[in-house]
Every structure is written in structure tokens, then in C-alpha cells.
Coordinates of C-alpha atoms in Angstrom, one line a residue:
Chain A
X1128 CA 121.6 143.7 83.5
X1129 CA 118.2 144.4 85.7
X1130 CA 116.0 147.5 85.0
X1131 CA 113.2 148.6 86.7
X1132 CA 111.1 151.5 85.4
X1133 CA 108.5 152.9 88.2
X1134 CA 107.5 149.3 88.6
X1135 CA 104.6 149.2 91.8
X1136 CA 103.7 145.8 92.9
X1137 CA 100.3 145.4 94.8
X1138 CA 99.1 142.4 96.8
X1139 CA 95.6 142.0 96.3
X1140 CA 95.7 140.8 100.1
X1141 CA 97.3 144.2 101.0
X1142 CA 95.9 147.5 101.4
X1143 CA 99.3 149.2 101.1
X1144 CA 101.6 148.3 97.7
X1145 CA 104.6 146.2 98.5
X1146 CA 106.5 148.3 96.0
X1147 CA 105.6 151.7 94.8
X1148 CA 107.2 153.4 92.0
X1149 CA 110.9 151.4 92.2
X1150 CA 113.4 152.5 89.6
X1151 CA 116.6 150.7 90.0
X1152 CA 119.4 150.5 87.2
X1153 CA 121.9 147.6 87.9
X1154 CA 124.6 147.1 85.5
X1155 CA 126.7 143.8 84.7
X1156 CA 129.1 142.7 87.3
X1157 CA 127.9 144.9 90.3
X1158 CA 127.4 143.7 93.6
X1159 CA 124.3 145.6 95.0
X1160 CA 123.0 145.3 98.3
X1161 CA 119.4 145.7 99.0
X1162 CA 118.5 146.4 102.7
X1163 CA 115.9 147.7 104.7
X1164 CA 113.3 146.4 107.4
X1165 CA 111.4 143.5 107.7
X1166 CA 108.1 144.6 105.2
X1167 CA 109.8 147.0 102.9
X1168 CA 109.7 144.8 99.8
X1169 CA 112.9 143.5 99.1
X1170 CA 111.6 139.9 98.9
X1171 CA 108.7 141.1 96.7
X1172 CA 111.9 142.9 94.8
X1173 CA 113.7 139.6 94.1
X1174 CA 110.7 137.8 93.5
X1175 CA 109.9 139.8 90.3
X1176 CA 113.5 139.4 89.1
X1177 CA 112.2 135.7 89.3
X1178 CA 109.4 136.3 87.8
X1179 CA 107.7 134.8 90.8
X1180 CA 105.4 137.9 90.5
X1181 CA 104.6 140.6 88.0
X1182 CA 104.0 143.9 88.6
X1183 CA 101.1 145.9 89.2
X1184 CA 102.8 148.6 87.3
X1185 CA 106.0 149.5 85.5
X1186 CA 108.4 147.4 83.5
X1187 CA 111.2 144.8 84.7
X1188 CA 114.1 143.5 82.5
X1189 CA 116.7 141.3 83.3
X1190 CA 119.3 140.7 80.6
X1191 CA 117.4 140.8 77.4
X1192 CA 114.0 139.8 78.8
X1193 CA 111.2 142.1 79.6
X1194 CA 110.3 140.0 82.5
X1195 CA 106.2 141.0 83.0
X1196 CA 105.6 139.8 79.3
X1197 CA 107.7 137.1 79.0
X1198 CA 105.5 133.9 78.0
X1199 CA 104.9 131.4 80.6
X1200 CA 106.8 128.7 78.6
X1201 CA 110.0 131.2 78.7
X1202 CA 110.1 131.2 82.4
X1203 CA 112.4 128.7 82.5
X1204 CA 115.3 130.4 79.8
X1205 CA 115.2 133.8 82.5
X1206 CA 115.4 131.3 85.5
X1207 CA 118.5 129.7 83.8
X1208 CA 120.2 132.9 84.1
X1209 CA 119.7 133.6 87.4
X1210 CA 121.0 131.7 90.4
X1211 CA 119.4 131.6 93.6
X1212 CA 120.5 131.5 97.3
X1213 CA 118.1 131.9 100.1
X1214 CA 118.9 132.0 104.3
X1215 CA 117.5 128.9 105.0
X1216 CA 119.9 126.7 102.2
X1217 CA 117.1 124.7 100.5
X1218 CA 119.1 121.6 100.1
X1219 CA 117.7 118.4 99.9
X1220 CA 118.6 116.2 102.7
X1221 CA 118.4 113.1 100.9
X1222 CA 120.8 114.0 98.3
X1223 CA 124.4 114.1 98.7
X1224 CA 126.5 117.6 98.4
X1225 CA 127.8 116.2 94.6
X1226 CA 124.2 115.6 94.2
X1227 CA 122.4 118.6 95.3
X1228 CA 124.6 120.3 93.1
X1229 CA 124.6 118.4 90.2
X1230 CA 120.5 118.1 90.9
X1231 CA 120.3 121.7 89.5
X1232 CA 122.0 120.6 85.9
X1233 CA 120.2 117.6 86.2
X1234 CA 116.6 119.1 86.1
X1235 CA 117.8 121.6 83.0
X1236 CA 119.2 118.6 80.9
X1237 CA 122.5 119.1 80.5
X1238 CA 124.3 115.5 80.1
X1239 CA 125.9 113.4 82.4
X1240 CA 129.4 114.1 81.0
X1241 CA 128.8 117.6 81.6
X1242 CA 128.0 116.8 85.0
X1243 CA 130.7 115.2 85.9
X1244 CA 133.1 117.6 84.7
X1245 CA 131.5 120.8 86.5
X1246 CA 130.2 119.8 89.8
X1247 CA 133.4 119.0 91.0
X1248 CA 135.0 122.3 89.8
X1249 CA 132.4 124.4 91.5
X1250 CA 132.8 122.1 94.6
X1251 CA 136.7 123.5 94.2
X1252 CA 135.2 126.7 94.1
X1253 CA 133.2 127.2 97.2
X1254 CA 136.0 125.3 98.9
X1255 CA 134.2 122.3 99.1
X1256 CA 136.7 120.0 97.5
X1257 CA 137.0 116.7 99.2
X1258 CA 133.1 116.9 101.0
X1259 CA 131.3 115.8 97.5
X1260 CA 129.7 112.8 99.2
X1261 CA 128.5 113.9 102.5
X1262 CA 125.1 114.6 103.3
X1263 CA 124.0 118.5 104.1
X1264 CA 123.2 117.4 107.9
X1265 CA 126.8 116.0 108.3
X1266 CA 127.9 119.8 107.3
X1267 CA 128.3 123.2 109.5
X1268 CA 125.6 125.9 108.2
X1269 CA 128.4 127.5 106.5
X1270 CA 129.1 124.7 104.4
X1271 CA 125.9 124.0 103.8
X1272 CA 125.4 127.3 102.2
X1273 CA 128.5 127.2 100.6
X1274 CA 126.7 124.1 98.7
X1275 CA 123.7 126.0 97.8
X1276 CA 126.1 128.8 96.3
X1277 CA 127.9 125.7 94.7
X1278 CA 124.3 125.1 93.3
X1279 CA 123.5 128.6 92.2
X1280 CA 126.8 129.2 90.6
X1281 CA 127.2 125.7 88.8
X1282 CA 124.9 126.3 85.9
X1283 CA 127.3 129.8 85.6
X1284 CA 124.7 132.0 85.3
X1285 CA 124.2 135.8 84.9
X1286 CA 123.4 136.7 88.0
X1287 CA 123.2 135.2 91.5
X1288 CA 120.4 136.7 93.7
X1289 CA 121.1 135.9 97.3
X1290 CA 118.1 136.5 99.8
X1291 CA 119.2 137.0 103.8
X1292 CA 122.2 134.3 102.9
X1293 CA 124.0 135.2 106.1
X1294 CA 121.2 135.3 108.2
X1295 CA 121.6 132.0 109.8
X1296 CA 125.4 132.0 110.2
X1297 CA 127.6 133.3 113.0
X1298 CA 129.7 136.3 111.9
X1299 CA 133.1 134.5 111.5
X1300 CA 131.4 131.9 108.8
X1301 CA 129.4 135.2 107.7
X1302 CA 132.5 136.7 106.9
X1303 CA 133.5 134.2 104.7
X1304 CA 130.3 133.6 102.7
X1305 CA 130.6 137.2 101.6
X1306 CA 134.4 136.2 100.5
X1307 CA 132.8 133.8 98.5
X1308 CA 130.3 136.0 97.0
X1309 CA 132.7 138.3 96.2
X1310 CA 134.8 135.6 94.5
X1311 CA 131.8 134.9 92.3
X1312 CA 131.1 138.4 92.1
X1313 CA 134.8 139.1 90.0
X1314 CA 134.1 136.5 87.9
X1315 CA 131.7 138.8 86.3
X1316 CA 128.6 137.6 87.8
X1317 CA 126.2 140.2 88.9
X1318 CA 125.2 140.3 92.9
X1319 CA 122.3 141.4 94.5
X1320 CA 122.1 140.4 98.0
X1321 CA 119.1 141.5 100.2
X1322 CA 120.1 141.5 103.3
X1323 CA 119.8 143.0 107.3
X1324 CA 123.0 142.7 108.6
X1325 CA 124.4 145.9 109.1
X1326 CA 128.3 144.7 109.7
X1327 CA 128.8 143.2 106.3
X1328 CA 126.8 145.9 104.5
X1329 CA 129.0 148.4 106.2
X1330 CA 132.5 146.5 106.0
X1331 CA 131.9 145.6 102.0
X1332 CA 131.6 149.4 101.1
X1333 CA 129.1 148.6 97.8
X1334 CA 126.2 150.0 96.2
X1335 CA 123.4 149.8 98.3
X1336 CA 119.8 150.0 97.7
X1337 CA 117.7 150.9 100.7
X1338 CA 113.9 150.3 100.7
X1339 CA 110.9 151.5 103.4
X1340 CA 107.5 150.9 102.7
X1341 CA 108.4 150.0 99.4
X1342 CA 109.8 152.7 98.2
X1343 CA 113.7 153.2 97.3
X1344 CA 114.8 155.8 99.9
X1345 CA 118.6 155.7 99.0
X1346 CA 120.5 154.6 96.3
X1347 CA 124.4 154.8 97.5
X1348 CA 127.5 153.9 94.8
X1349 CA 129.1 152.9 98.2
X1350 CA 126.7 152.9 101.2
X1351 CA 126.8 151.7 104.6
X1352 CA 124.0 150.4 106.5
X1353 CA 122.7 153.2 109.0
X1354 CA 122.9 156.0 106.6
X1355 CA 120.0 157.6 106.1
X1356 CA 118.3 156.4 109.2
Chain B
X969 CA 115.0 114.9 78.8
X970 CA 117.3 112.9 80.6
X971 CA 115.4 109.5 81.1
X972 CA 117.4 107.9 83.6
X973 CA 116.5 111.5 85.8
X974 CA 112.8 111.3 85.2
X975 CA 112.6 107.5 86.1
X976 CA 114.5 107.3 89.3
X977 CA 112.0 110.2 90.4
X978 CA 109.3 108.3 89.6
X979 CA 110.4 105.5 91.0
X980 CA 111.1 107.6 94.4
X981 CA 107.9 108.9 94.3
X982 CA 106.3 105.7 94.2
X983 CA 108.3 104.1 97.3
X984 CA 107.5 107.3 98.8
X985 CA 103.7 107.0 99.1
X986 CA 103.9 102.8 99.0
X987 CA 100.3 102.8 101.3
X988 CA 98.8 105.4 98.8
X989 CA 100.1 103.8 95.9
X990 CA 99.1 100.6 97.0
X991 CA 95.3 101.7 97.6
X992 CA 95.0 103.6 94.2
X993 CA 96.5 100.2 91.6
X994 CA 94.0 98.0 94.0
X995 CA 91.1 100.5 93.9
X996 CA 92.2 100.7 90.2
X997 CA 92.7 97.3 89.3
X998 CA 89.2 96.3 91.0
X999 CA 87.1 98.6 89.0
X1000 CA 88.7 97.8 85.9
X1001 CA 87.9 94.0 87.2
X1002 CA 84.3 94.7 87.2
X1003 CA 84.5 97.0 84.3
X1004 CA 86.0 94.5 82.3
X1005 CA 83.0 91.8 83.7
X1006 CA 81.0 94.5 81.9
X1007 CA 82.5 94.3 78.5
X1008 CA 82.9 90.4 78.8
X1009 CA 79.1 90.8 79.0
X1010 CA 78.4 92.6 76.5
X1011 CA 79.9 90.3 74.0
X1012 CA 77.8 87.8 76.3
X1013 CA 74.9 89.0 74.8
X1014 CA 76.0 89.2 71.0
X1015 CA 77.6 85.7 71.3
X1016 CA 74.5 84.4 73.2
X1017 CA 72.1 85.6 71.1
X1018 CA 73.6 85.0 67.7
X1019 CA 73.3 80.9 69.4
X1020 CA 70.0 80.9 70.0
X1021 CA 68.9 83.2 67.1
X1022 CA 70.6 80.3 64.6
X1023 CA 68.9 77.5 66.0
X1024 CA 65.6 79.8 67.1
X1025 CA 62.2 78.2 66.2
X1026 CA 58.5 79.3 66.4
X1027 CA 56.8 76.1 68.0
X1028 CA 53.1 76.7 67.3
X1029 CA 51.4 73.0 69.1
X1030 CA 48.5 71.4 68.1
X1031 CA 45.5 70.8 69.8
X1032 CA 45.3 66.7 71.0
X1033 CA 42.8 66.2 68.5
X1034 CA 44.6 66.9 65.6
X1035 CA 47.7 65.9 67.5
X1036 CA 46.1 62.1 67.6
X1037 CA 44.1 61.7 64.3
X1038 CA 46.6 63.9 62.0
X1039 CA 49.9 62.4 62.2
X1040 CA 51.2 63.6 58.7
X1041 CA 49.2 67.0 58.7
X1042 CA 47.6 66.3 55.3
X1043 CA 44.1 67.4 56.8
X1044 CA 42.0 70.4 58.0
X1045 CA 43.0 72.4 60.2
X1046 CA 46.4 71.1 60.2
X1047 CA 47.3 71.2 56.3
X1048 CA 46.0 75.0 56.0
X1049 CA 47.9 76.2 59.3
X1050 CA 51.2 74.9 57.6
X1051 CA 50.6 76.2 54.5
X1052 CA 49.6 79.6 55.5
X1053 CA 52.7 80.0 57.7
X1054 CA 54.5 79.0 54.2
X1055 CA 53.4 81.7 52.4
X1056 CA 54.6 84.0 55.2
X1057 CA 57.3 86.2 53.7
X1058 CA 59.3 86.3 56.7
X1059 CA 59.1 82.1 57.4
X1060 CA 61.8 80.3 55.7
X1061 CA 60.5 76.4 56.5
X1062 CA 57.5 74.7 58.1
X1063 CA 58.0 71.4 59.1
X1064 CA 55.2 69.6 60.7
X1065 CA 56.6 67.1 63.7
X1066 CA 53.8 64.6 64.9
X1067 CA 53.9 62.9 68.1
X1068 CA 56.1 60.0 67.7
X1069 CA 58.6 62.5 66.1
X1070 CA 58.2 65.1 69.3
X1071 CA 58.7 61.7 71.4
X1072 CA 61.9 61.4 70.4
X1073 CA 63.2 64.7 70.3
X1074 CA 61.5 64.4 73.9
X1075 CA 63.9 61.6 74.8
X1076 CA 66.9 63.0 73.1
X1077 CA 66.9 66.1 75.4
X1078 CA 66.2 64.7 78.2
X1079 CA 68.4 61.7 78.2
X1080 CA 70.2 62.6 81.4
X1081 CA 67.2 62.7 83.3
X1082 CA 65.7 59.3 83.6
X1083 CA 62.4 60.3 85.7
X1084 CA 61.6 62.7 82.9
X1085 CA 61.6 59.8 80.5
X1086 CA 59.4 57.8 82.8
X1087 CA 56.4 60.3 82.9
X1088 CA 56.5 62.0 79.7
X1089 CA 54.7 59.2 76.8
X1090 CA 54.2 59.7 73.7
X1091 CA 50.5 60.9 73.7
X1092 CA 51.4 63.5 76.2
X1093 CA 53.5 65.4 73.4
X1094 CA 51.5 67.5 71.5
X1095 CA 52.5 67.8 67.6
X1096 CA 53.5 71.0 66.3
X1097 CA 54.6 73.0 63.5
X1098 CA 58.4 73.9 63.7
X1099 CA 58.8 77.1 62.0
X1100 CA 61.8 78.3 61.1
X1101 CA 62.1 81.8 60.2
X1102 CA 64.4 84.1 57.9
X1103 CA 65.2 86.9 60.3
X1104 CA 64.7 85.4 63.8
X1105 CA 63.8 88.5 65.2
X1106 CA 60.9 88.9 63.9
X1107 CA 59.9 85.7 65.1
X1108 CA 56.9 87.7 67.3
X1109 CA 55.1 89.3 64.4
X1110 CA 55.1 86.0 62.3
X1111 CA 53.1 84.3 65.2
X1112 CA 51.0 86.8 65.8
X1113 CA 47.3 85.6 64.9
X1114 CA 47.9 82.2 64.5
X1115 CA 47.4 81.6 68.3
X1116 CA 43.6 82.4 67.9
X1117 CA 43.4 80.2 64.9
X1118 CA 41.5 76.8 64.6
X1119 CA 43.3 73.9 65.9
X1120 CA 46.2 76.0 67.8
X1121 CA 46.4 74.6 71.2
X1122 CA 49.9 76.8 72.3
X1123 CA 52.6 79.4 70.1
X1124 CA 56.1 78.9 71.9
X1125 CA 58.2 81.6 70.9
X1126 CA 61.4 80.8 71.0
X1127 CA 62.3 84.8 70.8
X1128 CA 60.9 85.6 74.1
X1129 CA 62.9 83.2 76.2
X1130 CA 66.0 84.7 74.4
X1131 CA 64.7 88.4 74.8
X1132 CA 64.1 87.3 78.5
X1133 CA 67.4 86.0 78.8
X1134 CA 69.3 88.7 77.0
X1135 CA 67.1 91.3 79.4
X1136 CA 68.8 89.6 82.4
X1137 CA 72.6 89.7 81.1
X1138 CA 71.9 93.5 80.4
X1139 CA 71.1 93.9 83.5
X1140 CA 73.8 92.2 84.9
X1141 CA 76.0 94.1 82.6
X1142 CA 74.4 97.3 83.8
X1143 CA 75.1 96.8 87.4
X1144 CA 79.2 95.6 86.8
X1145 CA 78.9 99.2 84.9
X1146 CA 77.3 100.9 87.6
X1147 CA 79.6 99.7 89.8
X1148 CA 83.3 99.9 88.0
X1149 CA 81.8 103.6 87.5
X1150 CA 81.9 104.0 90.8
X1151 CA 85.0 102.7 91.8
X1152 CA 86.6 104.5 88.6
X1153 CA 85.5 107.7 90.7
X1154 CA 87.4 106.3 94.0
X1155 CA 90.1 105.7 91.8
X1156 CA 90.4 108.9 90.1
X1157 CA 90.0 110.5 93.7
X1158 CA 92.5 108.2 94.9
X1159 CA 95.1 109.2 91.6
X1160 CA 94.7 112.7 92.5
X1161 CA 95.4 112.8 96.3
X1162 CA 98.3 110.7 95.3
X1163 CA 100.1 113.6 92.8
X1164 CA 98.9 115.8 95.7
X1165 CA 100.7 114.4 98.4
X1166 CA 103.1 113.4 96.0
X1167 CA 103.5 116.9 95.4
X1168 CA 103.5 118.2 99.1
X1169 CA 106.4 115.8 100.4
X1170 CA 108.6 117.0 97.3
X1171 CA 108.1 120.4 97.5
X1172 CA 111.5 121.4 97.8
X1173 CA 112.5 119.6 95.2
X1174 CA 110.0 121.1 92.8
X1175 CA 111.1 124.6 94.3
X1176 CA 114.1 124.2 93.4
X1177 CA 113.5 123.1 89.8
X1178 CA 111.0 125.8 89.0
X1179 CA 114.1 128.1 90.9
X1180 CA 117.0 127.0 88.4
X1181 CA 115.1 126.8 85.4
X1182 CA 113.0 123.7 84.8
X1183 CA 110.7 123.2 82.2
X1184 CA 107.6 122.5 83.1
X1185 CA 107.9 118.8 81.6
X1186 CA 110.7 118.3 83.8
X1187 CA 108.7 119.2 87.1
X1188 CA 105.6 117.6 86.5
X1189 CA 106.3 114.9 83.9
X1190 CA 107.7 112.6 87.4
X1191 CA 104.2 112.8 88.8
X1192 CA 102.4 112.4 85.4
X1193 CA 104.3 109.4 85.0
X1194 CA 103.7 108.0 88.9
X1195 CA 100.2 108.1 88.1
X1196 CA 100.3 106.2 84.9
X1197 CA 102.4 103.8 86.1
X1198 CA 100.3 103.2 89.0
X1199 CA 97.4 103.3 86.6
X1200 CA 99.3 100.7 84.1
X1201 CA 99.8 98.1 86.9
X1202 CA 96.3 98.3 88.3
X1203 CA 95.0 97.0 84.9
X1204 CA 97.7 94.2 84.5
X1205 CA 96.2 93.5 88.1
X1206 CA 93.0 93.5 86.6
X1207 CA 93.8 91.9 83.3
X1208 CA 95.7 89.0 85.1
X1209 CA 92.9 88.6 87.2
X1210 CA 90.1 88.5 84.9
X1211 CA 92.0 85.7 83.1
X1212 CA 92.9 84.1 86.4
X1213 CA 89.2 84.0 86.5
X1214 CA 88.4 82.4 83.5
X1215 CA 90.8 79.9 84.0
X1216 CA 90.4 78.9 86.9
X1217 CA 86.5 78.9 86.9
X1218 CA 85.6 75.2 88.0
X1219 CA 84.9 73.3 84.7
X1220 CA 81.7 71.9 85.5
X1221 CA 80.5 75.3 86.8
X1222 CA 81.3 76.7 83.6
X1223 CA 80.1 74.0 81.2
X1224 CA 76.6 74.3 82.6
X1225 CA 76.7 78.2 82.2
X1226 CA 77.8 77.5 78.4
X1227 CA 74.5 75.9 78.0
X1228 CA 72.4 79.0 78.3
X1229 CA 74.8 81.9 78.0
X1230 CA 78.2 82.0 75.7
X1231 CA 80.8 83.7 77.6
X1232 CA 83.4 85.0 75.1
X1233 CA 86.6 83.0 75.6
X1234 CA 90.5 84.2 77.1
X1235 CA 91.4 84.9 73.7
X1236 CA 88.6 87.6 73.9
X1237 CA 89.5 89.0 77.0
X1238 CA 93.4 88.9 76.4
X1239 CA 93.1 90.6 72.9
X1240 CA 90.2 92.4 73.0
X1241 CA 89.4 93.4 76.8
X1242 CA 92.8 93.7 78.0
X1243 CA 94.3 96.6 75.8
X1244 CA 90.6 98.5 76.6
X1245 CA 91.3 98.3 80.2
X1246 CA 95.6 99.3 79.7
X1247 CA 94.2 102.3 77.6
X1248 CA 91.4 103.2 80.3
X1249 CA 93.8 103.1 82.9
X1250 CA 96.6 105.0 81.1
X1251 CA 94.4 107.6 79.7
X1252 CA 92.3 108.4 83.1
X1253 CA 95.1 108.2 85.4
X1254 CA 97.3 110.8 83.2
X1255 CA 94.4 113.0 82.7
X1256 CA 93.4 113.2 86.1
X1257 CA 97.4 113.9 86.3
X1258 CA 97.3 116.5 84.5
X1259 CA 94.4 118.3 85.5
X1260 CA 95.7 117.9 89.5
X1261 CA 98.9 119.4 88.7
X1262 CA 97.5 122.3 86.8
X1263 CA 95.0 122.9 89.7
X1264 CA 97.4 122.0 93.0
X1265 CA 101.0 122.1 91.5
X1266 CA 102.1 125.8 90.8
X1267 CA 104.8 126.4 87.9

């Protein structure tokens, strides 16, 4: 599902590389955690998933594209595959939860009918069901990411990349985003969740790929946080 | 493409920046105004001198001695003068107007103008060869060495006062140029900080799209379209108004201007003018678009 073959990412801004020499195999329907301090690339490690970046070096796949060569008017097909959840929820406050959600089909084409149909089954899925009309700032934090997950997830895509998605959240509501996650997770979805809090890393007991100066230090089937440290 | 997506962003996006908005169709719709002023000349000219050119003659006035004894031009100098100008390939008639004849062409013009009729007489009219010519613009080359001739008190060139007049309306056509130019560059400045702010307060938005897939069309065709449609109702500002203008132009005002210069009518400007300035503003405002987004508005 993602490859990355020695792939070394260099800001030109930046003495030091963000990544250096990063070969990671994730296969379809894992849930992968990607931790390490402040600095040590992970964002730069999402963002050439996204092809937000390309890399200085090396090669990056994701499904059947080879990310760094894919043409600019491709983007878009790998971004459809990939769904996207970030700490601070992205919503737009002017929309409503049905319509933040559906926003995401919207922008892609996909038909009205369509629309109408899915949005309220992922709603049903995040356990949102019965809140499709509120606005985000009339939600808790936790439901508000529970919407951007809704928003990730609705399109059904490959993979769901999930940047620091607890890291505004108590540990309670925490808790139950990572349920979620995990719920997405079995329906054959691949996870890969950057991430610093130790607590779920360590009470999830999944692979775990730890990064320090952008380079991967540990690579555990079923790590916990403070290993290695 | 869903439509109904793209036009209630647009139409959001428009509401959002109403001051901007506002600014850039008037700064538009001005400069179109005067651009159009420009055009309207330019057909001006054509129309005004294809008026005078048809009824343009070479006056070449006799001295008062010929003027008083040779009233049918059948003598020397007279008879000669007229039958040289015949022979002039480019002249296409000579006719000879005495005094009396001059008189009452005198009085026909001026018949409006009573004290005009009291001093002019008939002996102060000189008699004159009217010389009508095939292609009136060469009306200064015909004339040329007859003024130094025998019996050749004045040449009025009936070309000159045209050229003079035509000189004038290029000028004023210059300057509505000139001007519309340089609002078209306020304009354009105004289209582009208007995608770019456009842009800024919908960041997220456009985040998002790019994040879930997008196609380019999809994020930038809102703000393509925000500046064309601002673009599209400045000119039907400017259209409207330049036919507002030429409605509404006091009569008398404009009856008085139709005796030297011939201002093309609405049809003119409503068929010809108007799509010109619709195109202008479409084409501009989407190209300025486009080049903003490319150069402010990441993929």
C-alpha cells in the first residue's frame, strides 16, 4: 500500500535533511503509528504520501502510483485515495456537519444523489447520527473531529493519514477517537497516525514507526512508545 | 463539474469581498466608459470625414477685378483658370459661381443670422471657381500652383479644415485611450488583489479541496469565474452608461455637434461597441485570473 525506498527529503531552507534514507513497507489494512519528537520528520513523512513534497532522493509509492513522478494533473486521482485528518480539525465553520462532510464529495463531483445517500451513513458511522445540521462551534472537540474523520472516510478511501488527531483532545474523548480509528481501520482501510502521545501508542499495541533526526530508528510489529529511548 | 457547486462559490466569494468587488466593476466599468468614448471616436473620424469629403470643394476666389467685370468667366484670366483646372486629371467638375450666385449661397448659409445678412453685399463676395475633385484627398496637390497664378485672389481648401478637424478628434481619441489604458491597469491591479484576497479568506476551503482530491478546475475555476463576472458587469455598467449617454445628451447640445462632427449613433455603440467592451472585460479579467492564481494560489 505505501513504499518508501531510501527516500531523503531536503529543505532547501535546512542545513540538515528532514528525512534521510527512510525505508518503510506498509501493507494494506495496517494501522501504523509514526512517532517521534517534535523535528524528526514525520510531517515531512506524510506530506510526501500527499505528494505535498517530493523527495530529494529515493522513491515513494502509494497504491499503484509512484508518487515523485506522478504528473501534476494526477495529483488529484492519489489525493482521492487518501483521506486526511489533522489535530486542529480543518472544518469550515460556516458550513454545517452534513455539509462539511458532504463538501469533500462535492469538490470531487460526485452527484447529489450520491450525496445524499453517503453522508448520512458515515455520519452513522462516527456516531454522529442525529447532529447533521449543527455547526462545528456548537460541537465538543471530540465531535468535531469525529466530523473531520466523517470527512476523510466518506469518499471511502484507501487509506486515512491522521496527523497529531488526538492532540487537542482530553484522554477520555482521545480514547475514543482511536476506537473510531480502529473501526475504520477493520474495515480494511489502511492507518497511519503520526502521533506523540505515548498512552495510546502504548495501550494500542501496533506497529510503530519511530523517527529522530529523520531517520527511522525502530520499526516494531507491536511497539510501545518509550522503547528505544 | 457540478454547476450548482461552482456558482454558489462564486457567488460567496463575491458577497465576501462586496467593497473590493465593488471598487474593481466601477474602476472597470469607468475605463471601459472612456475606452469605449475612444472607439465611438474613431468611427467619429471615418463618419466625419467620409461627410465632408462627399461634399468637399476646392474654392479657388477671384481677384475683385475679374470678380466685377467677368460675371460668366468667358474672359482672360478667368476662362483659362477654369479650363486648366478641367484638364486636371484628378478634378472631376469646375463650375464658375459669380457674385450674385456667391450672394445667394451667402444668404442661404447664413439665414439664421440676420447681422451677417446686413453687412455682407453682394460686391463683398468674391467669385470663385468651385472645384470639385475625384478623390478629395488629393484636393492639396490639385491646388497647388494655381494660387500664384494671374487673377487668383485666395485657394480655400476645403481639405485642410477637415484634416484640421480630423487632427483634433484624434487627439481627443488619443487621450480617452491614454486614459481607459490607465484605468484598464487600476483595474487589472484591482482584479488581481481581489482573486488574492479572495484566495486568503478561503484558504481552508481550498486546503481542503487540493487535500481530498480536487482538480485543479474545481479550486480555481470559483475565482476565475468571480473575476469574470465582476469583469462582465463592469462593462454592462459601461455599456448602459455609454448609451445612457447618448440618450440622454441634451438635443440641442447634440444637434449643434452633428454640424461639424458625426457621432456614430446607439445602434453603433449597442452592436458594435458593446460586445468589444463585454469581450475586453471578459478576456482581461479571466486572464489576469489566471495568471494570479498560477502565481499566488498553490495547487
Amino acid at each position: 500500500m505505501i513504499r518508501l525506498e531510501n527516500v531523503s527529503k531536503v529543505y532547501k531552507t535546512s542545513t540538515r535533511p528532514a528525512l534521510e534514507n527512510v525505508s518503510v513497507d506498509v501493507g494494506k489494512g495496517e494501522f501504523v503509528f509514526v512517532i517521534g519528537p517534535s523535528g524528526s520528520g514525520k510531517s515531512t513523512f506524510l506530506r510526501l504520501l500527499l505528494r505535498e513534497e517530493v523527495p530529494s532522493r529515493g522513491k515513494v509509492f502509494v497504491s499503484n502510483f509512484d508518487v515523485a513522478k506522478l504528473p501534476r494533473r494526477r495529483v488529484p486521482r492519489l489525493r482521492q485515495t487518501i483521506g486526511c485528518v489533522f489535530q486542529d480539525f480543518r472544518l469550515l465553520t460556516n458550513k454545517t456537519v452534513f455539509e462539511n462532510v458532504a463538501f469533500a464529495l462535492e469538490v470531487i463531483g460526485k452527484p447529489a444523489h450520491t450525496i445524499r445517500k453517503v453522508v448520512p451513513e458515515v455520519l452513522e458511522l462516527v456516531g454522529l447520527d442525529g447532529k447533521a445540521d449543527r455547526m462545528p462551534r456548537e460541537l465538543s472537540g471530540g465531535e468535531q473531529q469525529r466530523v473531520a474523520i466523517a470527512r476523510a472516510f466518506v469518499n471511502r478511501p484507501l487509506m486515512l493519514l491522521a496527523d497529531e488527531p488526538t492532540g487537542n483532545l482530553d484522554p477520555d474523548t482521545s480514547q475514543d477517537i482511536m476506537l473510531l480509528l480502529e473501526r475504520i481501520n477493520r474495515t480494511g482501510t489502511t492507518v497511519l497516525m503520526a502521533t506523540h502521545d505515548q498512552s495510546i501508542v502504548d495501550s494500542m499495541r501496533r506497529r510503530v514507526v519511530e523517527l529522530d533526526f529523520g531517520r527511522v530508528i525502530r520499526d516494531d510489529a507491536r511497539g510501545v512508545y518509550g522503547y528505544g529511548h | 463539474m457540478r454547476a450548482s457547486f461552482v456558482f454558489s462559490e462564486v457567488s460567496t466569494g463575491l458577497r465576501r469581498n462586496v467593497t473590493m468587488t465593488v471598487a474593481m466593476i466601477l474602476t472597470t466599468a469607468i475605463s471601459l466608459i472612456m475606452f469605449g468614448v475612444g472607439l465611438m471616436v474613431v468611427k467619429a473620424v471615418d463618419l466625419t470625414k467620409d461627410n465632408y469629403l462627399d461634399e468637399l470643394e476646392v474654392a479657388v476666389f477671384l481677384t475683385d477685378e475679374i470678380s466685377k467685370k467677368d460675371t460668366n468667366c468667358t474672359a482672360q484670366p478667368c476662362a483659362s483658370l477654369k479650363q486648366d483646372l478641367e484638364l486636371n486629371p484628378a478634378v472631376d467638375t469646375v463650375v464658375f459661381r459669380n457674385q450674385t450666385e456667391a450672394y445667394e449661397v451667402f444668404k442661404k448659409a447664413f439665414k439664421n443670422e440676420p447681422t451677417m445678412l446686413e453687412l455682407a453685399s453682394p460686391q463683398a463676395i468674391p467669385a470663385s471657381l468651385q472645384v470639385r475633385l475625384k478623390s478629395p484627398e488629393q484636393s492639396g496637390a490639385v491646388v497647388k500652383g494655381f494660387s500664384e497664378r494671374q487673377g487668383v485672389s485666395l485657394i480655400h481648401d476645403g481639405g485642410e479644415t477637415v484634416d484640421r478637424l480630423v487632427d483634433s478628434l484624434r487627439v481627443l481619441r488619443n487621450v480617452t485611450f491614454v486614459g481607459s489604458l490607465v484605468l484598464l491597469l487600476a483595474a487589472l491591479l484591482l482584479i488581481a488583489n481581489m482573486i488574492q484576497i479572495s484566495a486568503y479568506t478561503r484558504r481552508t476551503e481550498v486546503g481542503i479541496m487540493r487535500l481530498v482530491g480536487a482538480t485543479r478546475w474545481y479550486t480555481q475555476l470559483p475565482f476565475l469565474l468571480e473575476a469574470m463576472v465582476a469583469g462582465a458587469i463592469g462593462a454592462v455598467l459601461a455599456i448602459s452608461g455609454l448609451l445612457s449617454m447618448q440618450v440622454l445628451l441634451p438635443s440641442g447640445f447634440a444637434n449643434q455637434l452633428e454640424n461639424v462632427v458625426r457621432f456614430p449613433g446607439t445602434f453603433y455603440t449597442a452592436f458594435v461597441i458593446s460586445p468589444i467592451l463585454l469581450l475586453t472585460a471578459m478576456l482581461i479579467s479571466s486572464l489576469v485570473g489566471y495568471v494570479t492564481l498560477r502565481l499566488y494560489v498553490r495547487h
